[in-house]
XYZ file of C-alpha atoms in Angstrom:
595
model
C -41.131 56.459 -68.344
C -43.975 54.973 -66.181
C -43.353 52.611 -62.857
C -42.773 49.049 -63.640
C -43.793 46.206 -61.277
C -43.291 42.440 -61.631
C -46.271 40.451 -62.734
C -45.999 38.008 -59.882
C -48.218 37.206 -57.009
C -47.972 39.328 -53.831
C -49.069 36.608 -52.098
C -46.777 33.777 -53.142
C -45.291 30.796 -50.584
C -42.578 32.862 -48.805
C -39.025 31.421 -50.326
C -37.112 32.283 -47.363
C -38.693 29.879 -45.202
C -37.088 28.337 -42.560
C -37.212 24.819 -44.406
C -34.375 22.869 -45.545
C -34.704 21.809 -49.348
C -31.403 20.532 -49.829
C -32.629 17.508 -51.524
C -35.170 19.004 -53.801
C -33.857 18.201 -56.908
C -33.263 14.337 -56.321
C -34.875 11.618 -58.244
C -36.111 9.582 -55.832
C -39.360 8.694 -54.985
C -40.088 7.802 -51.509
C -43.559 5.968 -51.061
C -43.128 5.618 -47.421
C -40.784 8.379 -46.682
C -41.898 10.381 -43.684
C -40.969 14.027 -43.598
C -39.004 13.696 -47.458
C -36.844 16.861 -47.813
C -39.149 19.046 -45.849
C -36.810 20.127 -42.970
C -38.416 18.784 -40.033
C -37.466 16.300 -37.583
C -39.581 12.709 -38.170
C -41.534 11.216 -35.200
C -42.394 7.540 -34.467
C -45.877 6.189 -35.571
C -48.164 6.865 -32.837
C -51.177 5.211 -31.825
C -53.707 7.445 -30.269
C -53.391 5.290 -26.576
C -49.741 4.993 -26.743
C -47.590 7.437 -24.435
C -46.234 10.604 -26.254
C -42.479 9.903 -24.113
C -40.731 8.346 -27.659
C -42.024 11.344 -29.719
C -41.241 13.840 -27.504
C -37.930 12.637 -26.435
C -37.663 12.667 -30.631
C -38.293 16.315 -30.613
C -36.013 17.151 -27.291
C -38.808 18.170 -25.299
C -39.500 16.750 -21.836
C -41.133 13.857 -21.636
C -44.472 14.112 -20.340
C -47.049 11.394 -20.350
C -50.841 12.091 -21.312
C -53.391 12.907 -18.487
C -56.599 11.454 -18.376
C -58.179 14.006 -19.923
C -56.244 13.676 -22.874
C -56.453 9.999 -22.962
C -60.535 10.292 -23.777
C -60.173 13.125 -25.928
C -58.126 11.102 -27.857
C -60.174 8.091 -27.382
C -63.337 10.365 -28.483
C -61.672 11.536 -31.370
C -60.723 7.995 -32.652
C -64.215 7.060 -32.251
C -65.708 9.668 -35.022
C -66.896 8.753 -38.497
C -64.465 8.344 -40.816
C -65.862 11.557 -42.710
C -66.216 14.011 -39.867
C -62.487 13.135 -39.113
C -61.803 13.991 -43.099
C -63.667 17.468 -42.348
C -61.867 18.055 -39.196
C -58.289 17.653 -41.168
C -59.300 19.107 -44.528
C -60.640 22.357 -42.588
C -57.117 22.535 -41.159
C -55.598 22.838 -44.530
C -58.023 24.563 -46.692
C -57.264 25.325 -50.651
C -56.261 28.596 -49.878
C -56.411 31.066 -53.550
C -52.940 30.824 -52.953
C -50.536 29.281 -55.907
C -49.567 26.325 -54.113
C -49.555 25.146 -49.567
C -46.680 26.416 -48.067
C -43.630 23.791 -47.826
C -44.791 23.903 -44.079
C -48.691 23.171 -44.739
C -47.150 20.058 -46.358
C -44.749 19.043 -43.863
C -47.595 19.085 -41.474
C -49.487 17.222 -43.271
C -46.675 14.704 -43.515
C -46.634 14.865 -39.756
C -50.354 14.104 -38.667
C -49.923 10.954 -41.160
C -47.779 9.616 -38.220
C -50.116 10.074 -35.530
C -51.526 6.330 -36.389
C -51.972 3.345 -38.723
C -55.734 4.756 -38.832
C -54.693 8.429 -39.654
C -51.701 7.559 -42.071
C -54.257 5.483 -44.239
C -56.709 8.407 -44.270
C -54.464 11.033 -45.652
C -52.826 8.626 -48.021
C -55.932 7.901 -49.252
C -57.889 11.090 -49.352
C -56.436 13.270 -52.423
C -57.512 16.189 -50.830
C -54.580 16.890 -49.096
C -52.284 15.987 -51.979
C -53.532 17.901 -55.174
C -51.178 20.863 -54.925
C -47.987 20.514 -56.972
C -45.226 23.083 -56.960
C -41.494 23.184 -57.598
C -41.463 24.470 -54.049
C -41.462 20.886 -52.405
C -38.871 18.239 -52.584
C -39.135 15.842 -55.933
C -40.507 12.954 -53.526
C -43.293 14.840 -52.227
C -44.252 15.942 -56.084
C -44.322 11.934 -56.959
C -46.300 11.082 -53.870
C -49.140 14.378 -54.545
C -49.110 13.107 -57.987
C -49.743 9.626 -56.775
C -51.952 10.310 -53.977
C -54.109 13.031 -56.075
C -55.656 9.678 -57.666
C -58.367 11.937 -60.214
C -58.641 14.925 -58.014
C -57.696 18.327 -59.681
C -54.658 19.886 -59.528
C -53.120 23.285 -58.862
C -49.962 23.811 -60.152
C -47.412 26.439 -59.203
C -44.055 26.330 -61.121
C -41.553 29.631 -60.551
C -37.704 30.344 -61.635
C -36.128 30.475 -58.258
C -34.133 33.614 -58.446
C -30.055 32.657 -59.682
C -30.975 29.662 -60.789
C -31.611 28.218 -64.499
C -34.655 27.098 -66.010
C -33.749 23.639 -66.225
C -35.574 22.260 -62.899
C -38.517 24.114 -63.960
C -38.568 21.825 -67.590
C -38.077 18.753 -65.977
C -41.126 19.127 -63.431
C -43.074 20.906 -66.697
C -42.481 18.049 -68.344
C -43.489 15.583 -65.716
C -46.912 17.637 -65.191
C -47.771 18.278 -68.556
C -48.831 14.220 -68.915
C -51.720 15.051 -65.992
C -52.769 18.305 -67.735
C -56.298 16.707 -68.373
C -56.468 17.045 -64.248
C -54.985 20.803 -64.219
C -57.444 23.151 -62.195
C -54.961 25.773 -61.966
C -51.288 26.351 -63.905
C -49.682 29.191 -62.443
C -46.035 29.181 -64.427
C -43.503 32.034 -63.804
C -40.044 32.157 -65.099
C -37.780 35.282 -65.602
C -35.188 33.267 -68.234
C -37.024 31.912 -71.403
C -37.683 28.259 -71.665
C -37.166 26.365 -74.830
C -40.084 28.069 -77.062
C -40.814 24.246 -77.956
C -41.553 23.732 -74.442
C -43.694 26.664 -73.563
C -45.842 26.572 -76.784
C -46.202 22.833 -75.628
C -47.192 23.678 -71.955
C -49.861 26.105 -73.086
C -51.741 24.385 -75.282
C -51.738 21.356 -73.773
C -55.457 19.879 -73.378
C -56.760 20.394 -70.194
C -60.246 20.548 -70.228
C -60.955 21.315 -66.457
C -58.607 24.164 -66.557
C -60.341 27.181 -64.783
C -56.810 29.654 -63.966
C -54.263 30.266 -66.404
C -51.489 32.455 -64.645
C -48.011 32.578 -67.597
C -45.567 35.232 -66.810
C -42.602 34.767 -69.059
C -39.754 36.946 -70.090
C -39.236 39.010 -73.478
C -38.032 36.937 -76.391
C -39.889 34.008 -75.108
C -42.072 33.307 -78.524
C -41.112 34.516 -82.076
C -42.918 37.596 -83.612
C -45.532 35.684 -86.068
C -46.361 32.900 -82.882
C -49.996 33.053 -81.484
C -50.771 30.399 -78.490
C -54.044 28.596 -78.437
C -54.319 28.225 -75.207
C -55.089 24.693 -73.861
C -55.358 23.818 -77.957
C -59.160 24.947 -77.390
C -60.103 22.539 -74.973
C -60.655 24.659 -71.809
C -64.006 25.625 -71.563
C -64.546 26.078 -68.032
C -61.657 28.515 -68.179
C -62.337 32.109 -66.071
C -59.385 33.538 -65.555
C -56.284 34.469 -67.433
C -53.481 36.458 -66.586
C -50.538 36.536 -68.915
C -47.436 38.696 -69.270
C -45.483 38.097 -72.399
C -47.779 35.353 -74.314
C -49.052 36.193 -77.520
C -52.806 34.450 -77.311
C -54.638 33.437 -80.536
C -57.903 35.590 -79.220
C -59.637 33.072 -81.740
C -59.523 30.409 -79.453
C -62.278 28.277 -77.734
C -60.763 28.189 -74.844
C -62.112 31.931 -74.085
C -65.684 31.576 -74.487
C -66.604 31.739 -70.743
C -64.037 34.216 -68.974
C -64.704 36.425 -66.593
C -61.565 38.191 -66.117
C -58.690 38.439 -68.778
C -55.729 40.436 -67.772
C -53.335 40.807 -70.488
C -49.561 42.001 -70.985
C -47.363 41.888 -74.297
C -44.511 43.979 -75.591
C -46.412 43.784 -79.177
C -49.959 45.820 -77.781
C -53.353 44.594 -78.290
C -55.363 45.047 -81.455
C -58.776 46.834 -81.241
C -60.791 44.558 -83.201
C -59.527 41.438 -80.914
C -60.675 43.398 -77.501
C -63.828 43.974 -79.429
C -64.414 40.114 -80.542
C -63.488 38.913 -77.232
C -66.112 41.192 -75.308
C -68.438 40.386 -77.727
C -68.017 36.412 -77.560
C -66.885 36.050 -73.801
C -70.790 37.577 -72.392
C -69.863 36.470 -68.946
C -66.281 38.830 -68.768
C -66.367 40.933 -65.811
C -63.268 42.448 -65.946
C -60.732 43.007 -69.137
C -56.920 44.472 -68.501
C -54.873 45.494 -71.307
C -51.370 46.269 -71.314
C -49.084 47.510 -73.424
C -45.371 46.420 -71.522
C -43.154 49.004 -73.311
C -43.312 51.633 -75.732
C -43.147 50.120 -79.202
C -43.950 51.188 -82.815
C -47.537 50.008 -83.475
C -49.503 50.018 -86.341
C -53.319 49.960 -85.636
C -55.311 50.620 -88.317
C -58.212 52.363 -86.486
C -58.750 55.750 -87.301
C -57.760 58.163 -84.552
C -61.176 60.496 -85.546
C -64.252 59.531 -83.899
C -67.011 58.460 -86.671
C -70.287 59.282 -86.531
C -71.403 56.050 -87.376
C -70.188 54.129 -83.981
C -73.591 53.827 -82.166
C -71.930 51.544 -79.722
C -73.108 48.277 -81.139
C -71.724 45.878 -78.616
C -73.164 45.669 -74.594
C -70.968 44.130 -72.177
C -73.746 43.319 -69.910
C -71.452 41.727 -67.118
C -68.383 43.823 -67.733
C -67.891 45.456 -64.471
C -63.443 46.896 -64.436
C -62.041 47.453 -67.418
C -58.236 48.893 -67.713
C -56.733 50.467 -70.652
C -53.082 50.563 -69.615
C -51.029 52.992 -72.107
C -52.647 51.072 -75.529
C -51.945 53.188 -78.932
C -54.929 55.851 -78.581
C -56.520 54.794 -81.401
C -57.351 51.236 -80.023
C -58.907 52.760 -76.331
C -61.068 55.168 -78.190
C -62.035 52.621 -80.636
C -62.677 50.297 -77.316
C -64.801 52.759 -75.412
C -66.932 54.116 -78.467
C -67.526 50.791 -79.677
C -68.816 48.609 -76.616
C -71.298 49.935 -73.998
C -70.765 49.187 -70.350
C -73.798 49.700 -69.061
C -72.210 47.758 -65.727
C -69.007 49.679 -65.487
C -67.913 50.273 -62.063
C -64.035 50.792 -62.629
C -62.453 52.436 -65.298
C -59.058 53.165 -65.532
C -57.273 54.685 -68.765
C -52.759 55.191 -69.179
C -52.597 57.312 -71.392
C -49.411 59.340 -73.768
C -51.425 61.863 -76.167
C -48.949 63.939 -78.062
C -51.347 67.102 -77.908
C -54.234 68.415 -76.588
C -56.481 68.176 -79.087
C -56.111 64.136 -78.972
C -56.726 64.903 -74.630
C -60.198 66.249 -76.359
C -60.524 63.161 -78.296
C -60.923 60.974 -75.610
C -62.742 63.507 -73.501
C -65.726 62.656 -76.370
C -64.584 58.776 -75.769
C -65.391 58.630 -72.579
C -69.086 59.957 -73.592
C -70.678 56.804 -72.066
C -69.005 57.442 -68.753
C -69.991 60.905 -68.203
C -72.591 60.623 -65.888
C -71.102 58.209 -63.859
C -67.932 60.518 -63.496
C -69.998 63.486 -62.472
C -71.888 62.053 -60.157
C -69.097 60.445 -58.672
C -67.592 64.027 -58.772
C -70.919 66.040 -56.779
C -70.609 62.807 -53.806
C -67.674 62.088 -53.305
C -65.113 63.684 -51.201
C -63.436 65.090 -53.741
C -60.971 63.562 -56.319
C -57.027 63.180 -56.645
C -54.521 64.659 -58.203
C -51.139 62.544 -58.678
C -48.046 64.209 -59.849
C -45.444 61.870 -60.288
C -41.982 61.234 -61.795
C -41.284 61.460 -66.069
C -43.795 64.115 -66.577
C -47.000 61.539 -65.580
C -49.883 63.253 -63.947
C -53.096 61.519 -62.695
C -56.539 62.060 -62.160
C -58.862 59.590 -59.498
C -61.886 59.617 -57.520
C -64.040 57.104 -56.270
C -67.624 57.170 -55.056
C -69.761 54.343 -53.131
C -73.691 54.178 -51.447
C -75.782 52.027 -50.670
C -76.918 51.982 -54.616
C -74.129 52.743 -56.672
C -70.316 52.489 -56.523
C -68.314 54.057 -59.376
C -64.406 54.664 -59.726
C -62.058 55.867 -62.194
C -58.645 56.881 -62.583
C -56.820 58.612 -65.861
C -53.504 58.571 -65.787
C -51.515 60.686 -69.098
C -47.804 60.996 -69.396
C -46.683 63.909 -72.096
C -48.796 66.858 -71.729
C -47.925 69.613 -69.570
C -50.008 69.887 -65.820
C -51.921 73.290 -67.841
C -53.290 70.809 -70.682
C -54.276 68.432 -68.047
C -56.066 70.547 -65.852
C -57.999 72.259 -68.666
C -59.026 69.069 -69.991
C -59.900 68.009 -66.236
C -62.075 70.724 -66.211
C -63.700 69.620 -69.325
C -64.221 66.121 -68.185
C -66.060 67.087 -64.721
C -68.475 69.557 -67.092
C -68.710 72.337 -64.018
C -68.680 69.231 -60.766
C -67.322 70.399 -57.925
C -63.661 69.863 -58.166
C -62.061 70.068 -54.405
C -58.721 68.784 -55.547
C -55.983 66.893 -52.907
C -52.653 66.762 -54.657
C -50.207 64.026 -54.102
C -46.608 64.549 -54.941
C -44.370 61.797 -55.572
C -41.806 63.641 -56.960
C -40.959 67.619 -56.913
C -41.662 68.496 -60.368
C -41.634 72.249 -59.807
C -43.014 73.620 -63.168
C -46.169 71.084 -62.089
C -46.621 71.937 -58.780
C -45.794 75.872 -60.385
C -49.149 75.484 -62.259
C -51.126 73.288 -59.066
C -50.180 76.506 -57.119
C -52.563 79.153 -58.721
C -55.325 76.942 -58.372
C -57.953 77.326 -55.622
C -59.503 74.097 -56.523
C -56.640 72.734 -54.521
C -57.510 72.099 -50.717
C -55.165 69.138 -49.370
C -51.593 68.192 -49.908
C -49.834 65.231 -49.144
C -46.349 65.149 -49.944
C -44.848 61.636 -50.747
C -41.148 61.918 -52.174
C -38.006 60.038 -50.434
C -36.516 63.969 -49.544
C -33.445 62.284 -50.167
C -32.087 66.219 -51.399
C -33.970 67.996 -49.045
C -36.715 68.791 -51.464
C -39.239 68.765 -48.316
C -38.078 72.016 -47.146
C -37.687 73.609 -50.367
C -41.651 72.857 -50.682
C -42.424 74.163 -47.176
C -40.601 77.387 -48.017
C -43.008 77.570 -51.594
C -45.555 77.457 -49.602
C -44.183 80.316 -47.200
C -43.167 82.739 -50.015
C -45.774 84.859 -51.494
C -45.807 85.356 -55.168
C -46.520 87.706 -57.241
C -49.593 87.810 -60.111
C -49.027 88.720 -63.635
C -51.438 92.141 -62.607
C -49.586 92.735 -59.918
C -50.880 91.749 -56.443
C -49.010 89.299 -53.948
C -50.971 86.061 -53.725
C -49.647 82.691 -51.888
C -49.797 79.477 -53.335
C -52.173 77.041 -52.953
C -54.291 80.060 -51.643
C -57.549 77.582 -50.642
C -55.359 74.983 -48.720
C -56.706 73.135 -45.591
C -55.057 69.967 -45.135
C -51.168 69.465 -45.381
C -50.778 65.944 -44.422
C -46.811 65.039 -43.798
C -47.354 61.406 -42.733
C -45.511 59.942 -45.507
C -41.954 62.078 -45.421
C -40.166 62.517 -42.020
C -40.034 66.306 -41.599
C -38.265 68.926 -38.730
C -40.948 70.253 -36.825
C -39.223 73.542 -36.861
C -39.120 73.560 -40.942
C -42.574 73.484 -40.280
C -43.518 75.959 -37.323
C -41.308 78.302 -39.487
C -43.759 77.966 -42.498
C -47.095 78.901 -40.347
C -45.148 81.689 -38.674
C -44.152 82.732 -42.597
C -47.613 81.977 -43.634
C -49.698 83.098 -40.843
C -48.459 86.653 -40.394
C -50.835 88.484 -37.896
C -50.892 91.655 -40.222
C -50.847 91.598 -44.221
C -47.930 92.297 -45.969
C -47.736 95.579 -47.803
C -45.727 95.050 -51.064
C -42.019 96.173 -51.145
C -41.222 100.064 -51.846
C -38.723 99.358 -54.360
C -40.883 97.485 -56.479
C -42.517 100.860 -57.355
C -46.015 102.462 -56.515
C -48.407 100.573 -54.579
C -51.162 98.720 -56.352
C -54.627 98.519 -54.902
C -55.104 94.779 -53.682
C -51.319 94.403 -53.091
C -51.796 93.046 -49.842
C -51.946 89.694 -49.007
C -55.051 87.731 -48.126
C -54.491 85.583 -44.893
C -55.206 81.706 -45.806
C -57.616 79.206 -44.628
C -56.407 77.487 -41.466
C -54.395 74.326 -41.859
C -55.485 70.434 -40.654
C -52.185 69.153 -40.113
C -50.521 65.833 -39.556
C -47.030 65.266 -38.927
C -44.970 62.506 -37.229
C -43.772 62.573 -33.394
C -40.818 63.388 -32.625
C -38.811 63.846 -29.200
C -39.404 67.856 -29.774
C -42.215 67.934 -27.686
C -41.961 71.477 -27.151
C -42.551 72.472 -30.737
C -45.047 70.462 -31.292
C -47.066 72.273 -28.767
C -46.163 74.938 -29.981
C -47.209 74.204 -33.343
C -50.910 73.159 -32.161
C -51.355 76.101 -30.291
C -50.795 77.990 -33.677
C -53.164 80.442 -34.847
C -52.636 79.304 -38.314
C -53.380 75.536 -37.352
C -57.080 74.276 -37.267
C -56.080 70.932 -35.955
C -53.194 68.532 -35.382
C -52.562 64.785 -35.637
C -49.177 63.376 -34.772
C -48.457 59.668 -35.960
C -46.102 57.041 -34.257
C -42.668 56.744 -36.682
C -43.461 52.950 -37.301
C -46.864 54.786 -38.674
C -45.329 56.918 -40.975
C -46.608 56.220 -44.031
C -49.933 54.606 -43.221
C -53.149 57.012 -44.428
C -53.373 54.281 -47.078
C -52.253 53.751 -50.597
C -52.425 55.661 -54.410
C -52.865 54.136 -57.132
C -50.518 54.371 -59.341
C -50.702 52.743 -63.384
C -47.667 50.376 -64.529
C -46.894 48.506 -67.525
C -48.130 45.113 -66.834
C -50.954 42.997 -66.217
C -51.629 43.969 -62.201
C -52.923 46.935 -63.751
C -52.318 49.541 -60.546
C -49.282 49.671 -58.217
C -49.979 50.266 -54.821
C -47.086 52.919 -53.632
C-alpha cells in the first residue's frame, strides 16, 4: 500500500570494496601482523632517512631515491612534538558520523604504522585510531582495536552481510558485549533474527556512556508480551535512538535525555507512551513514529476530540515530529495533547476511512494553523503528490531570515475530491498555487486535478514503461466538455510542464502545443446540437517548459519558437532527473523516502 524502504544507513562502508577479506572470519590474533586480512600489499619498516628503493620495489613501482628536499621534510617532520604529529595523523582519519572507517581508512592506518619504529609506537599507542569496531574488518584487526582502544570509547557497527547467516554476527556480539561499559555508539543491523536470548542480551546490556543506539532487526525477532530496557537503564547520556522492530519499555531510564527518537514496530505505538516520553525527555528535538505494516490495533483513545484537552504538555525543544500512518486516534490524541510551540517540521501518514475523520484532524492540527498559512501566503506555493495505491500528498515549505516552517500530509484511502476539499479547509482561503507531481497515472486523480485552476505546474515522474507519457500529453491536448455545456481544457491555469524526469519525443510534445495552442478558438461540433453561448474555448496561459536534449535539433527549435511556449530549458540525458527530490512517506523509521 505505501513505499517501503530499508531502515539502513545510506551512508554505510561500501561492501563492494576492492579489499580482499578472505580471512575475516579466522581466529587468530595477530599482535604484530602488518596489513592482517586487509588486501593490501605489506611494506618494510621504514625509517624516515632510509631510501624508499625496498618499499617501492615492494609495491612494483620504480625505484626512485628521495631528493633533498624530501630528505628535510622528512627530517622536519620527525623533529615535531610528539602531539602535533598525533594531530597531524588523527586529522587524516577523523571520526567521521559514519557507522564504522572504511576497511581502507584502516588499512592505511596499518600502513603509516610502518613508516618507523617512532610512528609504529605512536599509533599503537594512541587509541584514537583504533576505537572503531565493525564486522567489516578481518577478526585480527577487531582483537588489535579492542586491544589498542585501551579505555577510549567505542563505535560499533555490526551488519548481516547479505546471503550469509547470522552466526558471525553472534560471535563478534558476543565478544563486544564484555566492553559495552566503553560503547559510544552500537549500530546493529541484521535481516535474519538472532537468538531472542542474544538480542534481549545485547540491548540491555549496561553501557553507561552509550550516546547512539541504531537496532534494525527483522519481524519475529522478540515475542509479543517482550519490552527491551534498553541498556537495563543505565544510559543516561543516551541522544539518539533509532530502532526498527524493537519493542522498547518507554519506562526506561535510559530515555531521560534524548533528543531524537525515531521509532519503527509492526505492533504501533501507544498514545499515552508518546505522551510520557515528550513529557519526561524535555530536551527531545525530534520524535518519529512508525507504524511498519497495517495491523489490528486497539488504542483506547477516543477518536472524538474532547473539550477538555487544553494541551497540557509543552515540548519546548521539540522541533520535527513525524506521525507515520499511526491508528488516528493516537496522532490526534498526540497533537491535541502536547503543544509545540518550536515545531518546524511536521509530517502526518495518514488512512482515514471517511471524510468526516479528514475533518477530525483538520481541528487536530489547530495548533499548527498559523504556521501552515503563513507558510502558505510566502512560499512559492505548495505540492501536490499523486502517487501509486490511491496515496495522495500535500507539502510546502517556507524559510526567512526569522522563521522556517514545513509540513507534509500524506493520506492513503480517500478519493483526490475529499482531499482537495479538505485541502481547502486546511489553508482557510491561503493562496493555493498548486504544482502536481505524478508518480503514477491514476486517471480518475489526475480526472479531478484537471478542473482545478489552482493547478499551475506539472511535473510528470512515472517510468512510461506503457507509454502512459503520451496518453497524458494527449489529456492535456483534448478539450473537455463541462457538465453546463462549454468546452474547457484541463489544467486550464497551467504554466510550467516540467518533463525532466521521463524521457519524452519531442514531437509528442510539439504536437500537444500545436493541439493546445490553436491560433483561433474552437467552435463546438454541429452534431452535438445548438450552439451554447461560451462554447468556445479559452486559449491557455503560455507554457515554461523543460524537456531533455535530444539529437532532434530541429524540433526543438521549433518548439521554442512556439507561440504557445513562454520559455524553454533543455537538460543533458545524464541530467534527467535532477530538479531535486519529493518527499515521499514510508513505513519505517527514516520517516521520508527521497524518490
Amino acid at each position: 500500500m505505501r513505499n517501503d524502504q530499508n531502515f539502513v544507513h545510506s551512508d554505510k562502508p561500501n561492501a563492494s570494496e576492492d579489499i580482499d577479506i578472505s580471512d575475516k572470519h579466522s581466529n587468530t590474533s595477530s599482535v604484530d601482523t602488518d596489513l592482517p586480512g586487509l588486501g593490501l600489499p605489506p611494506i618494510e619498516s621504514l625509517s624516515l632517512n632510509t631510501s624508499c628503493k625496498n618499499a617501492e620495489t615492494q609495491q612494483g613501482t620504480p625505484t626512485i631515491a628521495p631528493n633533498r628536499r624530501d630528505r628535510n621534510a622528512q627530517a622536519v617532520f620527525d623533529q615535531l612534538p610528539i602531539e602535533l604529529v598525533t594531530c597531524i595523523l588523527q586529522h587524516c582519519f577523523p571520526d567521521f558520523s559514519t557507522p564504522c572507517r572504511s576497511r581502507r581508512d584502516v588499512a592505511d592506518i596499518y600502513r603509516i604504522r610502518l613508516v618507523s619504529t617512532e610512528w609504529r609506537a605512536l599509533i599503537e599507542e594512541t587509541p584514537w585510531f583504533w576505537f572503531h569496531i565493525s564486522n567489516l574488518y578481518p577478526i585480527p584487526v577487531i582483537h588489535d582495536s579492542l586491544r589498542r582502544s585501551k579505555d577510549h570509547p567505542l563505535r560499533v557497527y555490526i551488519s548481516q552481510p547479505p546471503g550469509e547467516t547470522t552466526e558471525y554476527c553472534e560471535n563478534l556480539l558476543l565478544l563486544v558485549q564484555a566492553e559495552s561499559h566503553r560503547w559510544r555508539s552500537l549500530d546493529l543491523v541484521t535481516r535474519d533474527p538472532l537468538p531472542e536470548e542474544l538480542a534481549l542480551s545485547i540491548l540491555c546490556s549496561p553501557a553507561p556512556a552509550l550516546q547512539t543506539l541504531i537496532a534494525v532487526l527483522p519481524y519475529g525477532q522478540f515475542s509479543h508480551q517482550v519490552k527491551v530496557d534498553l541498556m537495563g537503564g543505565t544510559a543516561h547520556r543516551l541522544k539518539t535512538v533509532q530502532t526498527y522492530g524493537v519493542p522498547i519499555d518507554w519506562n526506561s531510564k535510559s530515555l531521560s535525555n534524548l533528543e531524537t527518537v525515531r521509532y519503527a514496530h509492526y505492533e504501533g505505538y501507544s498514545a499515552t507512551d508518546a505522551i510520557d516520553l515528550l513529557a519526561g525527555a524535555s530536551s527531545l528535538q525530534s520524535l518519529t513514529l512508525n507504524l511498519i505494516e497495517d495491523v489490528e490495533y486497539d488504542d483506547t483513545v477516543s477518536m472524538s476530540l474532547r473539550e477538555d484537552i487544553r494541551l497540557p504538555i509543552v515540548a519546548h525543544s521539540l522541533n520535527l515530529l513525524h506521525l507515520n500512518y499511526l491508528p488516528l486516534p493516537t496522532i490526534l490524541y498526540i497533537l491535541t495533547s502536547v503543544s509545540m510551540p518550536a515545531c518546524t517540521s511536521l509530517y502526518l501518514g495518514m488512512s482515514p476511512t471517511s471524510f468526516y475523520e479528514l475533518l477530525e484532524v483538520g481541528q487536530g492540527l489547530t495548533q499548527f494553523l498559523p504556521k501552515i498559512q503563513e507558510t502558505l501566503r510566502f512560499s512559492n506555493g505548495s505540492t501536490v503528490v499523486v502517487d501509486s495505491n490511491g496515496v495522495y500528498q500535500w507539502t510546502a515549505a517556507y524559510s526567512s531570515s526569522t522563521d522556517i516552517f514545513d509540513f507534509s500530509f500524506s493520506v492513503c484511502g480517500p478519493p483526490m475530491e475529499d482531499f482537495l476539499e479538505w485541502i481547502g479547509t486546511v489553508s482557510a482561503g491561503s493562496p493555493m498555487d498548486l504544482q502536481v507531481e505524478v508518480m503514477t497515472m491514476d486517471f480518475s486523480a489526475l480526472r479531478v486535478l484537471g478542473w482545478r485552476e489552482e493547478v499551475t505546474e506539472l511535473v510528470p515522474r512515472f517510468s512510461d514503461e506503457q507509454g502512459e507519457l503520451r496518453s497524458f500529453l494527449e489529456a492535456l491536448s483534448t478539450p473537455v466538455s463541462g457538465s453546463d455545456g462549454p468546452l474547457y481544457w484541463v489544467f486550464p491555469r497551467l504554466r510550467k510542464l516540467y518533463l525532466g524526469y521521463v524521457r519524452c519525443e519531442p514531437l509528442d510534445v510539439f504536437s500537444m502545443l500545436n493541439k493546445r495552442y490553436v491560433p483561433v478558438p474552437i467552435p463546438r461540433d454541429p452534431s452535438d446540437g445548438p450552439a451554447i453561448r461560451g462554447s468556445t474555448l479559452d486559449v491557455p496561459p503560455k507554457l515554461q517548459l523543460t524537456i531533455g536534449k535530444t539529437a532532434d535539433g530541429a524540433v526543438i527549435r521549433a518548439i521554442k519558437r512556439h507561440w504557445g511556449v513562454e520559455s524553454l530549458v533543455t537538460i543533458e540525458d545524464d541530467r534527467i532527473g535532477s530538479k531535486g527530490d519529493v518527499i515521499m512517506f514510508a513505513s519505517d523509521p527514516s520517516v521520508v523516502v527521497m524518490r
